[in-house]
Amino acid sequence: MKRILVTNDDGVFSEGLKLLRKALLEVADVTVVAPDREQSASGHSLTLDRPLRMRKLEEAVYSVDGTPTDCVNLAVKWLMKDDPPDMIVSGINFGCNLGDDVTYSGTVSATFEGTLMGIPSVAFSQEVGEHFSFEGAARFAGRLLGLLVTKKLPRDLLLNVNVPVGEATGVSLARLGRRVYKQSVVEKFDPRGRRYFWIAGSPAWQEDAGTDFEAVANGRISITPLHLDLTDYRGLDSYEWLRSELDGEPSGS
Ligand code: MN
């Protein structure tokens, strides 16, 4: 049986993680290593300035007092190092991780870390709204992983899956949507007259066809294949003028 490492950013006691684990136990041998508390929006951060503790909660379920990326490292490089996982699955996150938001997401960042280690990885997120439930997303995760575990997968397989609230009407392969940047910083003063800030603002999206945002807005499950090569390949041509100005006399002497 294939071995799957399950993690998340909502914490080891979250409902989404419990249902994901249950669904994946049908198709694989599952080990859970997840943060001991919520770590949403922790991005791809790694804890280097303090020791990390791992606790065994039950058979094949562990918590770590760190980020999702810490969990993947402790699991792959220590706990499972003699028999590493075939896949890493993260989620099911409480709330979507669409478009530009994937860079903030601890859920998706755990799969970035998996990919950097050469382990095929999938992230699942569930839209929040009326009639909210993780059940549909958990069933879908079981079906999707049931298919993937039968295949020889590329080491850089990285899928970001978002499930709409309510009954899904289909499945779309979708590109990342773009945020309409409405984030704002609210300035306030505490009782001692000192300034503090809240990062605020409601999410809004460009209504582009073919995006993950559009798929979920239309009640469809979106699957977005991602890769971590952030190179802007167009830039290798379009900044040639800059290189030719600077080359030859690099220090400008
Ligand atoms: Mn979360």
CSV table of C-alpha atoms and ligand atoms in Angstrom, one decimal, residues 9-10 38-41 93-94 97 107, ligand 1:
chain,number,residue,atom,x,y,z
A,9,ASP,CA,-2.4,24.5,8.6
A,10,ASP,CA,-5.7,24.5,10.7
A,38,GLU,CA,-3.9,26.9,13.8
A,39,GLN,CA,-1.1,28.2,11.5
A,40,SER,CA,-3.3,29.7,8.7
A,41,ALA,CA,-1.5,32.3,6.5
A,93,ASN,CA,-8.4,23.7,4.7
A,94,PHE,CA,-11.3,25.7,6.2
A,97,ASN,CA,-6.9,28.8,-1.3
A,107,THR,CA,-2.0,24.5,3.4
B,1,MN,MN,-6.1,27.3,7.3
